[in-house]
XYZ file of C-alpha atoms in Angstrom:
736
model
C 0.000 0.000 0.000
C 2.790 2.351 0.962
C 4.771 1.293 -2.086
C 1.846 2.251 -4.307
C 1.632 5.669 -2.615
C 5.329 6.352 -3.316
C 4.809 5.290 -6.920
C 2.022 7.865 -7.396
C 4.147 10.575 -5.786
C 7.059 9.854 -8.112
C 4.736 9.887 -11.077
C 3.248 13.309 -10.037
C 6.694 14.757 -9.472
C 7.771 13.578 -12.885
C 4.762 15.251 -14.525
C 5.446 18.524 -12.697
C 9.105 18.334 -13.607
C 8.159 17.786 -17.238
C 5.714 20.716 -17.243
C 8.169 23.122 -15.600
C 10.907 21.981 -17.968
C 8.625 22.528 -20.953
C 7.667 26.004 -19.701
C 11.330 26.839 -19.113
C 12.305 25.825 -22.632
C 9.349 27.767 -24.136
C 10.384 30.922 -22.214
C 14.004 30.374 -23.146
C 13.072 30.003 -26.819
C 10.909 33.145 -26.648
C 13.728 35.043 -24.960
C 16.209 33.948 -27.647
C 13.701 34.900 -30.357
C 13.193 38.395 -28.869
C 16.924 38.857 -28.496
C 17.592 37.844 -32.091
C 14.631 39.540 -33.867
C 13.784 42.421 -31.473
C 10.138 42.028 -32.524
C 7.092 41.074 -30.461
C 3.551 40.846 -31.833
C 4.753 42.641 -34.958
C 6.139 45.633 -33.001
C 9.804 46.541 -32.636
C 10.609 46.471 -28.928
C 13.339 49.096 -29.154
C 10.856 51.542 -30.668
C 8.271 50.806 -27.965
C 10.885 51.305 -25.260
C 11.953 54.584 -26.821
C 8.351 55.720 -26.996
C 7.904 54.978 -23.317
C 11.030 56.655 -22.032
C 11.851 59.209 -24.698
C 10.353 62.645 -23.999
C 9.671 65.104 -26.836
C 8.941 68.813 -26.561
C 7.747 70.904 -29.505
C 9.601 74.117 -30.350
C 7.055 76.341 -32.101
C 8.006 77.939 -35.418
C 6.551 81.169 -36.766
C 4.821 81.707 -40.100
C 6.551 84.350 -42.205
C 5.510 87.991 -41.799
C 4.226 90.053 -44.733
C 5.510 93.644 -44.857
C 4.842 96.636 -47.078
C 7.746 98.147 -49.003
C 8.795 100.268 -46.012
C 8.775 97.404 -43.503
C 5.318 98.073 -42.033
C 3.601 94.861 -40.907
C 0.640 93.762 -43.024
C 0.253 90.175 -41.742
C 1.930 88.391 -38.842
C 1.576 85.609 -36.278
C 0.316 86.840 -32.910
C -0.283 85.018 -29.636
C -3.950 84.277 -29.086
C -5.954 82.536 -26.416
C -8.946 80.224 -26.171
C -11.210 80.594 -23.142
C -12.028 77.309 -21.366
C -14.176 76.483 -18.354
C -13.433 73.583 -15.989
C -16.738 72.029 -14.835
C -15.435 68.926 -13.027
C -15.736 69.429 -9.195
C -12.977 66.815 -8.674
C -10.479 69.418 -9.902
C -10.996 71.359 -6.677
C -8.904 70.080 -3.747
C -9.239 73.134 -1.540
C -12.813 74.511 -1.194
C -11.391 77.928 -0.309
C -9.608 78.029 -3.668
C -11.962 76.374 -6.182
C -10.561 75.306 -9.542
C -13.881 74.644 -11.245
C -16.925 76.799 -12.056
C -18.795 77.063 -8.769
C -21.580 79.474 -9.749
C -22.547 79.142 -13.478
C -25.123 81.946 -13.346
C -22.786 84.510 -11.799
C -19.956 83.451 -14.106
C -22.195 83.749 -17.176
C -23.342 87.268 -16.243
C -19.765 88.511 -15.905
C -18.247 86.617 -18.824
C -20.949 87.031 -21.498
C -20.471 90.808 -22.138
C -16.726 90.386 -22.678
C -17.225 87.517 -25.119
C -20.114 89.381 -26.791
C -22.433 86.464 -26.134
C -25.892 86.084 -24.688
C -25.917 85.374 -20.923
C -28.294 82.416 -21.329
C -26.057 80.884 -24.002
C -22.981 81.123 -21.745
C -24.958 79.659 -18.840
C -26.095 76.766 -21.041
C -22.460 75.994 -21.896
C -21.417 76.199 -18.228
C -24.071 73.689 -17.142
C -23.173 70.979 -19.642
C -22.426 67.464 -18.474
C -18.718 67.687 -19.272
C -15.390 68.065 -17.504
C -14.187 71.017 -19.592
C -15.880 73.219 -22.220
C -15.075 75.980 -24.691
C -17.249 78.880 -25.873
C -17.208 78.463 -29.652
C -15.931 81.144 -32.069
C -16.424 83.972 -29.552
C -14.070 82.302 -27.105
C -11.321 81.514 -29.614
C -8.475 83.692 -30.860
C -9.056 86.354 -28.243
C -6.427 89.051 -27.732
C -4.074 89.438 -24.805
C -5.952 92.586 -23.782
C -9.260 90.673 -23.536
C -7.536 87.841 -21.677
C -6.362 90.357 -19.058
C -9.893 91.735 -18.666
C -11.311 88.235 -18.103
C -8.539 87.346 -15.638
C -9.315 90.516 -13.662
C -12.795 89.101 -12.923
C -11.192 86.272 -10.870
C -13.784 83.745 -12.007
C -13.127 80.239 -10.583
C -12.666 77.566 -13.228
C -12.091 79.978 -16.135
C -8.735 79.444 -17.824
C -6.950 79.873 -21.138
C -5.163 77.784 -23.754
C -2.363 79.666 -25.507
C -2.199 79.451 -29.289
C -1.048 81.459 -32.295
C -3.314 83.174 -34.802
C -2.706 84.971 -38.073
C -3.319 88.656 -37.471
C -3.865 91.425 -40.010
C -3.265 94.694 -38.129
C -4.944 96.958 -40.708
C -8.133 94.919 -41.043
C -9.836 95.544 -44.390
C -6.703 96.675 -46.199
C -5.398 95.405 -49.571
C -7.297 92.268 -48.616
C -7.333 90.668 -52.056
C -3.593 91.248 -52.436
C -2.601 89.896 -49.019
C -5.332 87.256 -48.805
C -5.545 85.242 -45.602
C -4.193 82.122 -43.907
C -6.243 79.853 -41.694
C -5.507 76.991 -39.319
C -7.038 73.636 -40.074
C -7.638 71.629 -36.895
C -4.394 71.651 -34.885
C -2.036 72.001 -37.859
C -0.135 75.095 -38.903
C -1.888 77.867 -40.838
C -2.285 77.440 -44.604
C -2.707 80.242 -47.137
C -6.163 80.399 -48.710
C -6.118 83.556 -50.841
C -3.767 86.170 -52.271
C -0.087 86.285 -51.345
C -0.787 84.064 -48.341
C -1.785 81.331 -50.798
C 0.604 81.903 -53.713
C 3.660 82.144 -51.431
C 2.504 79.563 -48.891
C 5.550 77.366 -49.525
C 7.782 80.288 -48.466
C 5.616 81.601 -45.622
C 4.765 78.226 -44.068
C 6.615 77.267 -40.896
C 7.723 73.877 -39.573
C 7.884 73.266 -35.826
C 11.085 71.930 -34.305
C 11.478 69.740 -31.227
C 13.844 68.627 -28.503
C 13.874 64.948 -27.478
C 15.588 63.201 -24.549
C 15.354 60.071 -22.419
C 13.156 60.660 -19.409
C 11.319 58.944 -16.618
C 7.573 58.395 -16.426
C 7.141 61.843 -14.900
C 8.783 63.501 -17.867
C 12.052 64.424 -16.153
C 15.263 63.977 -18.079
C 17.382 60.997 -17.021
C 20.939 61.842 -15.943
C 23.885 61.251 -18.293
C 21.675 61.119 -21.389
C 22.009 63.127 -24.579
C 19.278 65.315 -26.005
C 18.455 65.695 -29.683
C 17.385 69.113 -30.977
C 15.726 69.789 -34.327
C 15.470 73.596 -34.611
C 12.222 75.180 -35.823
C 12.088 76.319 -39.430
C 10.461 79.746 -39.432
C 8.629 80.863 -42.548
C 10.297 83.413 -44.828
C 9.343 87.092 -44.625
C 7.738 88.676 -47.684
C 8.140 92.350 -48.603
C 5.510 93.712 -50.995
C 5.651 96.736 -53.285
C 2.446 97.976 -51.599
C 2.952 101.262 -49.738
C 0.904 101.347 -46.538
C 0.273 105.099 -46.725
C -0.811 105.154 -50.362
C -2.979 102.097 -49.704
C -4.521 103.937 -46.731
C -5.309 106.952 -48.942
C -7.006 104.574 -51.381
C -8.971 102.615 -48.772
C -10.267 105.825 -47.139
C -11.384 107.322 -50.465
C -13.095 104.097 -51.518
C -14.875 103.879 -48.158
C -16.246 107.397 -48.712
C -17.522 106.548 -52.201
C -18.956 103.221 -51.074
C -20.877 104.928 -48.304
C -22.176 107.785 -50.455
C -22.863 106.098 -53.802
C -23.345 102.408 -52.883
C -21.946 101.048 -56.184
C -21.921 97.359 -57.102
C -18.158 97.394 -57.601
C -15.150 99.672 -57.196
C -11.729 98.793 -58.594
C -8.596 100.900 -58.200
C -4.868 100.410 -58.805
C -1.949 102.769 -58.193
C 1.367 101.870 -59.847
C 4.857 103.219 -60.489
C 5.097 103.380 -64.315
C 8.905 103.428 -64.252
C 9.167 100.020 -62.569
C 5.777 98.307 -62.736
C 5.536 98.197 -58.924
C 1.963 98.120 -57.617
C 1.807 100.668 -54.794
C -1.870 100.181 -53.938
C -4.678 97.901 -55.081
C -8.184 97.593 -53.695
C -11.702 96.568 -54.662
C -15.178 96.807 -53.250
C -16.868 94.771 -51.957
C -13.946 93.762 -49.789
C -13.411 91.879 -46.522
C -11.492 91.875 -43.254
C -9.029 88.927 -43.303
C -9.316 88.682 -39.517
C -13.058 87.990 -39.866
C -13.070 86.477 -43.384
C -16.470 88.033 -44.156
C -15.979 87.362 -47.861
C -18.645 88.050 -50.500
C -16.465 87.752 -53.600
C -13.534 85.338 -53.790
C -11.980 86.970 -56.868
C -9.590 89.913 -56.994
C -11.493 92.001 -59.547
C -8.435 94.150 -60.274
C -6.828 91.154 -62.014
C -9.695 88.671 -62.438
C -12.575 90.717 -63.863
C -12.464 91.212 -67.671
C -14.996 93.733 -68.962
C -15.492 96.172 -71.815
C -13.355 99.131 -70.691
C -15.075 101.915 -72.602
C -13.211 105.038 -73.641
C -10.040 104.473 -71.613
C -9.201 102.091 -74.501
C -8.985 105.149 -76.778
C -5.583 105.938 -75.238
C -4.059 102.968 -77.028
C -5.903 103.538 -80.296
C -4.556 107.097 -80.271
C -1.042 105.847 -79.508
C -1.213 103.383 -82.422
C -2.347 106.094 -84.867
C 0.387 108.518 -83.776
C 3.049 105.809 -83.851
C 2.051 104.870 -87.418
C 2.153 108.512 -88.513
C -1.507 108.624 -89.553
C -2.792 110.981 -86.859
C -3.253 114.665 -87.636
C -4.828 116.373 -84.655
C -5.795 119.465 -86.658
C -7.554 117.491 -89.391
C -11.328 117.880 -89.322
C -14.092 115.294 -89.550
C -17.863 115.247 -89.255
C -18.939 114.052 -85.789
C -22.281 112.544 -84.819
C -22.477 109.145 -86.510
C -20.413 106.759 -88.624
C -21.527 103.825 -90.779
C -19.866 100.418 -90.636
C -21.736 98.238 -93.124
C -25.337 98.138 -91.942
C -24.370 99.313 -88.435
C -24.310 102.915 -87.267
C -21.926 104.123 -84.567
C -22.984 107.266 -82.729
C -21.212 109.668 -80.438
C -22.247 109.526 -76.782
C -24.424 112.646 -77.087
C -26.194 111.000 -80.099
C -25.848 114.090 -82.355
C -22.163 115.008 -82.200
C -20.655 118.514 -82.292
C -20.654 119.231 -85.991
C -17.356 119.393 -87.883
C -14.479 119.352 -85.392
C -10.757 118.464 -85.291
C -9.496 115.078 -84.201
C -7.838 116.692 -81.159
C -11.229 118.016 -80.098
C -12.671 114.573 -80.813
C -10.212 113.074 -78.307
C -11.107 115.726 -75.742
C -14.835 115.126 -76.206
C -14.313 111.327 -76.330
C -15.903 111.004 -79.764
C -16.609 107.418 -80.835
C -16.806 108.561 -84.439
C -13.268 109.995 -84.345
C -11.826 106.678 -83.179
C -13.916 104.683 -85.648
C -12.335 106.710 -88.454
C -8.854 106.211 -86.976
C -9.296 102.418 -86.882
C -11.059 101.823 -90.219
C -9.726 104.606 -92.461
C -6.384 105.699 -91.005
C -4.795 102.661 -89.356
C -6.607 99.822 -91.022
C -7.971 96.898 -89.059
C -4.910 94.667 -89.527
C -2.427 97.259 -88.277
C -4.664 98.095 -85.325
C -4.821 94.404 -84.369
C -1.014 94.323 -84.336
C -1.021 97.117 -81.752
C -3.547 95.274 -79.603
C -1.013 92.442 -79.532
C 1.883 94.846 -78.903
C 0.070 96.250 -75.863
C -0.511 92.631 -74.714
C -4.290 92.801 -74.666
C -4.273 89.215 -75.919
C -2.492 87.712 -72.906
C -2.114 87.844 -69.134
C 0.339 90.297 -67.619
C 1.858 87.568 -65.453
C 1.498 89.634 -62.275
C 2.623 87.657 -59.229
C -0.863 87.230 -57.763
C -3.077 84.140 -58.040
C -6.208 84.069 -60.164
C -5.328 86.446 -63.012
C -7.797 86.291 -65.906
C -7.401 87.600 -69.439
C -9.759 89.590 -71.616
C -10.933 88.544 -75.050
C -10.377 90.423 -78.299
C -13.491 90.143 -80.481
C -12.264 90.843 -83.996
C -14.265 88.585 -86.278
C -16.727 91.047 -87.801
C -16.051 94.566 -89.165
C -18.224 96.193 -86.487
C -16.261 94.416 -83.704
C -12.952 95.629 -85.131
C -14.137 99.217 -85.117
C -15.845 99.185 -81.705
C -12.712 97.689 -80.140
C -11.000 101.007 -80.962
C -13.250 102.818 -78.476
C -13.486 100.042 -75.864
C -16.675 98.204 -76.711
C -17.075 94.511 -77.545
C -13.539 93.498 -76.612
C -12.871 92.904 -72.880
C -9.730 93.562 -70.834
C -8.837 93.496 -67.142
C -7.847 96.558 -65.083
C -4.298 95.225 -64.640
C -3.955 94.838 -68.432
C -4.833 98.528 -68.798
C -2.299 99.507 -66.136
C 0.452 97.527 -67.859
C -0.380 99.007 -71.269
C -0.474 102.530 -69.850
C 3.060 102.216 -68.443
C 4.238 102.461 -72.065
C 2.554 105.866 -72.349
C 4.003 107.111 -69.044
C 7.439 105.531 -69.434
C 8.725 106.670 -72.802
C 7.276 103.769 -74.764
C 8.649 101.001 -72.530
C 5.913 98.751 -71.145
C 6.652 97.406 -67.662
C 5.448 94.130 -66.175
C 3.372 94.779 -63.019
C 4.410 93.061 -59.780
C 3.574 93.164 -56.058
C 6.319 91.000 -54.513
C 9.483 92.980 -53.910
C 11.594 90.337 -52.141
C 11.497 87.250 -49.931
C 13.911 87.114 -46.979
C 15.050 84.320 -44.635
C 14.261 85.697 -41.131
C 17.082 83.761 -39.448
C 19.939 84.745 -41.785
C 18.484 87.874 -43.463
C 19.497 86.291 -46.749
C 17.391 87.381 -49.739
C 15.837 84.225 -51.179
C 14.117 85.980 -54.077
C 14.263 89.506 -55.472
C 11.994 90.964 -58.144
C 13.500 93.351 -60.678
C 11.662 95.716 -63.050
C 11.082 94.050 -66.403
C 10.416 95.686 -69.766
C 8.000 93.299 -71.513
C 7.523 95.261 -74.743
C 8.123 98.621 -76.432
C 4.914 99.041 -78.435
C 5.507 102.725 -79.284
C 8.420 105.141 -79.511
C 9.439 107.638 -76.875
C 8.292 110.473 -79.154
C 4.862 108.876 -79.580
C 4.484 108.462 -75.831
C 5.206 112.171 -75.307
C 2.686 113.226 -77.962
C 0.010 111.012 -76.387
C 0.671 112.587 -72.980
C 0.392 116.078 -74.486
C -3.008 115.289 -76.005
C -4.297 113.461 -72.898
C -3.444 116.500 -70.801
C -5.875 118.561 -72.890
C -8.618 116.034 -72.044
C -8.247 117.298 -68.451
C -7.523 120.999 -69.105
C -9.687 121.864 -72.111
C -13.097 123.483 -71.637
C -14.355 120.768 -73.994
C -12.579 117.914 -72.213
C -14.430 115.129 -70.415
C -11.619 114.951 -67.844
C -12.041 118.363 -66.212
C -13.207 116.871 -62.859
C -9.786 115.180 -62.585
C -7.730 118.366 -62.293
C -5.383 118.508 -59.307
C -4.188 121.911 -58.168
C -0.412 122.125 -58.431
C 0.025 119.105 -60.718
C -0.467 118.500 -64.428
C -2.586 115.417 -65.080
C -2.869 113.429 -68.318
C -5.635 110.892 -68.656
C -8.771 109.581 -70.268
C -12.279 109.010 -68.989
C -14.323 105.907 -69.693
C -18.041 105.133 -69.662
C -18.482 101.454 -70.445
C -21.785 99.797 -71.214
C -22.678 96.643 -69.273
C -23.919 93.608 -71.248
C -27.467 92.571 -70.360
C -28.255 88.930 -69.507
C -31.061 89.197 -72.073
C -28.763 90.376 -74.857
C -27.630 93.870 -75.806
C -26.694 96.285 -73.036
C -28.298 97.528 -69.835
C -30.063 100.866 -70.099
C -30.547 103.570 -67.524
C -28.675 106.555 -66.176
C -26.594 104.563 -63.673
C -26.027 101.276 -65.523
C -22.439 101.898 -66.619
C -18.893 101.318 -65.456
C -17.456 104.819 -65.036
C -13.664 104.987 -65.061
C -10.542 107.116 -65.404
C -6.982 106.163 -66.315
C -4.622 108.972 -65.381
C -0.930 109.822 -64.950
C 0.835 112.579 -63.002
C 2.802 114.732 -63.103
C 2.337 114.834 -66.870
C 5.846 116.120 -67.650
C 7.415 113.029 -66.003
C 4.733 110.664 -64.689
C 5.661 109.115 -61.366
C 2.272 107.567 -60.633
C -0.340 105.950 -62.808
C -3.815 105.220 -61.492
C -6.892 103.422 -62.762
C -10.277 103.789 -61.048
C -13.558 102.141 -62.076
C -16.924 102.454 -60.333
C -19.765 100.197 -61.468
C -23.405 101.280 -61.247
C -23.175 103.942 -58.520
C -26.380 105.467 -57.130
C -26.229 108.926 -58.749
C -28.597 111.823 -58.361
C -29.921 113.342 -61.593
C -27.605 116.322 -61.151
C -24.476 114.122 -60.914
C -22.388 112.465 -63.600
C -20.428 109.237 -63.325
C -17.288 111.312 -62.864
C -18.388 112.319 -59.347
C -17.480 109.088 -57.500
C -14.513 108.284 -59.771
C -12.905 111.724 -59.474
C -13.344 111.709 -55.689
C -11.110 108.640 -55.499
C -8.631 109.665 -58.189
C -7.979 113.272 -57.177
C -7.708 112.668 -53.427
C -5.481 109.599 -53.713
C -3.274 110.999 -56.474
C -2.730 114.351 -54.752
C -2.044 112.856 -51.318
C 0.294 110.269 -52.826
C 2.284 112.807 -54.855
C 2.724 114.981 -51.768
C 3.633 112.003 -49.584
C 6.307 110.977 -52.115
C 7.626 114.585 -52.036
C 7.077 114.997 -55.764
C 7.330 118.705 -56.443
C 4.342 120.500 -57.970
C 4.518 121.162 -61.695
C 6.560 124.271 -62.497
C 4.345 125.159 -65.455
C 0.970 124.044 -64.280
C -1.638 124.384 -66.995
C -4.663 123.350 -64.973
C -6.769 126.219 -63.679
C -7.140 126.554 -59.945
C -10.088 124.719 -58.491
C -12.663 126.388 -56.341
C -11.599 124.419 -53.288
C -8.220 125.933 -52.456
C -5.818 123.990 -50.275
C -4.241 125.394 -47.108
C -0.465 125.239 -46.838
C 0.883 124.041 -43.484
C 3.645 126.272 -42.147
C 6.734 125.282 -40.135
C 6.108 125.276 -36.390
C 9.237 123.461 -35.150
C 10.884 125.533 -32.434
C 7.897 127.850 -32.086
C 5.781 128.126 -28.952
C 2.824 125.795 -28.561
C 0.437 128.671 -27.949
C 1.555 130.501 -31.081
C 1.291 127.378 -33.272
C -2.204 126.561 -31.997
C -3.383 130.113 -32.613
C -2.033 130.241 -36.165
C -3.477 126.853 -37.116
C -6.915 127.837 -35.840
C -6.738 131.040 -37.886
C -6.052 128.852 -40.932
C -9.235 126.875 -40.125
C -7.206 123.781 -39.206
C -7.573 121.650 -36.059
C -4.411 121.577 -33.885
C -3.874 118.473 -31.718
C -1.263 119.129 -29.031
C 0.590 116.002 -27.879
C 2.431 116.550 -24.607
C 2.557 119.364 -22.076
C 5.618 121.229 -23.373
C 5.722 124.890 -24.305
C 7.615 124.382 -27.580
C 6.920 122.389 -30.756
C 9.436 119.629 -31.546
C 7.770 118.114 -34.618
C 4.452 118.059 -36.453
C 2.408 116.304 -39.146
C 1.498 117.225 -41.837
C 4.962 118.719 -42.433
C 5.636 122.275 -43.573
C 4.672 123.084 -47.189
C 2.114 120.248 -47.242
C -1.260 121.362 -48.571
C -4.353 120.283 -46.671
C -8.045 121.096 -46.643
C -9.936 123.142 -44.057
C -10.836 121.218 -40.911
C -7.907 118.769 -41.158
C -6.105 117.783 -37.956
C -2.475 118.864 -37.511
C -0.529 116.850 -34.912
C 1.833 118.972 -32.775
C 4.450 117.118 -30.689
C 5.793 119.270 -27.861
C 9.043 119.036 -25.899
C 7.249 117.895 -22.750
C 6.212 114.407 -21.725
C 4.678 112.471 -24.615
C 1.138 111.446 -23.762
C -1.519 109.662 -25.762
C -4.294 111.799 -27.293
C -7.917 110.674 -27.374
C -8.299 109.348 -30.940
C -11.865 108.076 -30.577
C -13.983 109.377 -33.429
C -10.940 109.896 -35.655
C -10.384 108.474 -39.129
C -7.649 105.924 -39.826
C -5.643 108.577 -41.657
C -5.434 110.777 -38.538
C -4.498 107.778 -36.383
C -1.647 106.967 -38.774
C -0.392 110.563 -38.429
C -0.121 110.098 -34.658
C 1.589 106.715 -35.049
C 4.172 108.101 -37.475
C 4.852 111.220 -35.445
C 5.313 109.350 -32.159
C 6.991 106.234 -33.557
C 4.184 103.925 -32.422
C 3.452 100.519 -33.946
C -0.147 100.711 -35.168
C -2.494 97.727 -35.103
C -5.838 98.449 -36.723
C -9.055 96.452 -36.423
C -11.984 97.253 -38.714
C -12.569 100.355 -40.837
C -14.349 103.682 -40.505
C -13.943 105.710 -37.302
C -12.155 104.821 -34.059
C -14.359 103.481 -31.253
C -11.660 102.225 -28.853
C -7.924 102.482 -28.192
C -5.666 100.321 -26.036
C -3.595 103.257 -24.684
C -5.857 105.417 -22.571
C -5.877 109.163 -23.326
C -3.290 111.036 -21.243
C -1.119 107.952 -20.598
C 2.651 108.299 -21.034
C 3.951 106.614 -24.170
C 7.325 105.808 -25.667
C 8.578 105.049 -29.150
C 7.843 101.473 -30.237
C 4.680 101.042 -28.148
C 1.805 99.185 -29.782
C -1.207 101.348 -30.568
C -4.235 99.108 -31.058
C -7.399 100.827 -32.236
C -10.751 99.432 -33.310
C -12.747 101.186 -36.011
C -16.383 100.965 -36.970
C -18.269 101.741 -40.179
C -19.440 105.399 -40.377
C -23.138 104.572 -40.047
C -22.594 102.262 -37.063
C -20.229 104.781 -35.487
C -22.829 107.527 -35.887
C -25.504 105.324 -34.274
C -23.126 104.520 -31.409
C -22.386 108.221 -30.804
C -26.089 109.103 -30.799
C -26.800 106.281 -28.346
C -24.010 107.407 -26.010
C -25.317 110.980 -26.121
C -28.815 109.756 -25.231
C -27.463 107.679 -22.338
C -25.411 110.633 -21.090
C -28.476 112.887 -21.224
C -30.555 110.274 -19.374
C -27.966 110.016 -16.587
C -27.893 113.803 -16.302
C -31.693 114.008 -15.990
C -31.856 111.060 -13.574
C -29.623 112.685 -10.957
C -30.165 112.259 -7.196
C -33.473 113.633 -5.913
C -33.537 115.347 -2.495
């Protein structure tokens, strides 16, 4: 019996020994396999170990900044913040110092006004069944200033996540040139329009990182090496756009948009000697910070249309260049037959028998029909259309350029092309062609990118140089065309009289283009035209060339289409010429206008009291900056010509303090910024409603001046409301 018991024990021990031996050999085999292959369940063990113990920290890179030609910021990365609310009570360990939202109703009442949200909506978010919540678009991309205001409320559970946003300090400003960049999810920003899109490969950044071996808490292990991949910042882009000239243009277009409510406005200012685009804007437009976009095309380069009589400039140039133009030769105005078709002058009856020079001044369609069909011939005229590159894109360095279409199949189309009807062109094509007139026959390629620079090394990656793309006419022809175009502006019979600028000789041509109807033919009605002007100044050596077109403005019956167009052209051209210190014409042929400018004197070194008194006598508005008794500097500068009621900034030798700029235009704000060396950051357009530096505060050169502007109508409503509230408070005083 006992022997049998020992036998069973030995047998059990043998089984256990066998099992443990088998397990040992299996583990040993697995160990050898792992050692040899380094792979388990299809995953490399070394990689998994590195993932567990290797710590990685991102080093943020910065998207490239876009500057104007003088180094003023037009687009840049700025720190931004997202507001978050912690709702989980477990986050609070000390009841005296809560770390979650304790009172949703109280928090909502204080937070909602700052986020410009409804109190009930904020309360609804704060009572969600969640550990942490955000507040949607209103709580994202908030500024540092707003973050400080929210922090000052000391609301338990309200915190912030730091991020970076693309910021456009001037708001609605050359928006279709600059475009915008936008973040997609958590990735870096990507360009969506304009320069931001076309140069995205240069502007785009790539984050770097530092990696090291660390423990589970994230601390670096001793005696280990770290690996650093530096961030690759995006390249900086310098445009040919001039912030001041662009500001002149934006302000003038805002005025016309408000007063005349047109369907479109297009304007371009260029340097005819180089092809540099100094300003470009369209309406409707948008603020790239808000991306309130109605039209996704840059009409200045993407909108081909029948240009109207501005096209006559190039027909005239062709006739002169071919030696077939005699300005003193007479013809019968009124109508002209082309086969079965009849072409009429714009007044339907003409002006009797007149010279061709007078025909140019009066913008006679008949005169240009004769030049095309009888003087030049249709084949030679077509050659000049090609020479002026109306058959191809300019190649401007902006995305989305379109090209017009030359309709030249039938005799009537060939003739009407000579005065800008039938054939379509883009505004930028007209600007390029006109550089030949203003630049001695040499036609310059337009461009907006001046250079691209590596921000870390300051090495120029790309540099644009002026390029002559064609010489369609001779220097002598160009001069003769300028001489005749000047009479369009100066002559009593000229259609360009509203475009006179006191002190400067202007050469140019008006245009009134018909708009094709969806039902065939053309739209009818007093306002259904595209009114335009293509002008150059000063005529004796044009330094600026400008094209303005206004489509279907709301005109009164006493106004012509020149009213909105000339408002933009004359104000922008005059301000730009003065800003560029281009001397007035020595032999000005334009008669003085009724509205005479006021010349600003020199007040540097003079007493503050004396300067203020003299400026008031000149019907100007002095703005004294500082508490000194003597003037150190001022804007506008001496010899500048301004209009009555304009503000003149006077910087004294005392402490420099911030003036109250609320209610001011952007132009006046920019005067203060330039005079005091401040770094302006503009939000919106219209008139100033808020400023980050309080009035009377001490300021120093380099400080940021952040102002918010509002549309004129909204600003007016706001002012009226504030006045009503002030009056109510006054009437509701304490009762005894």
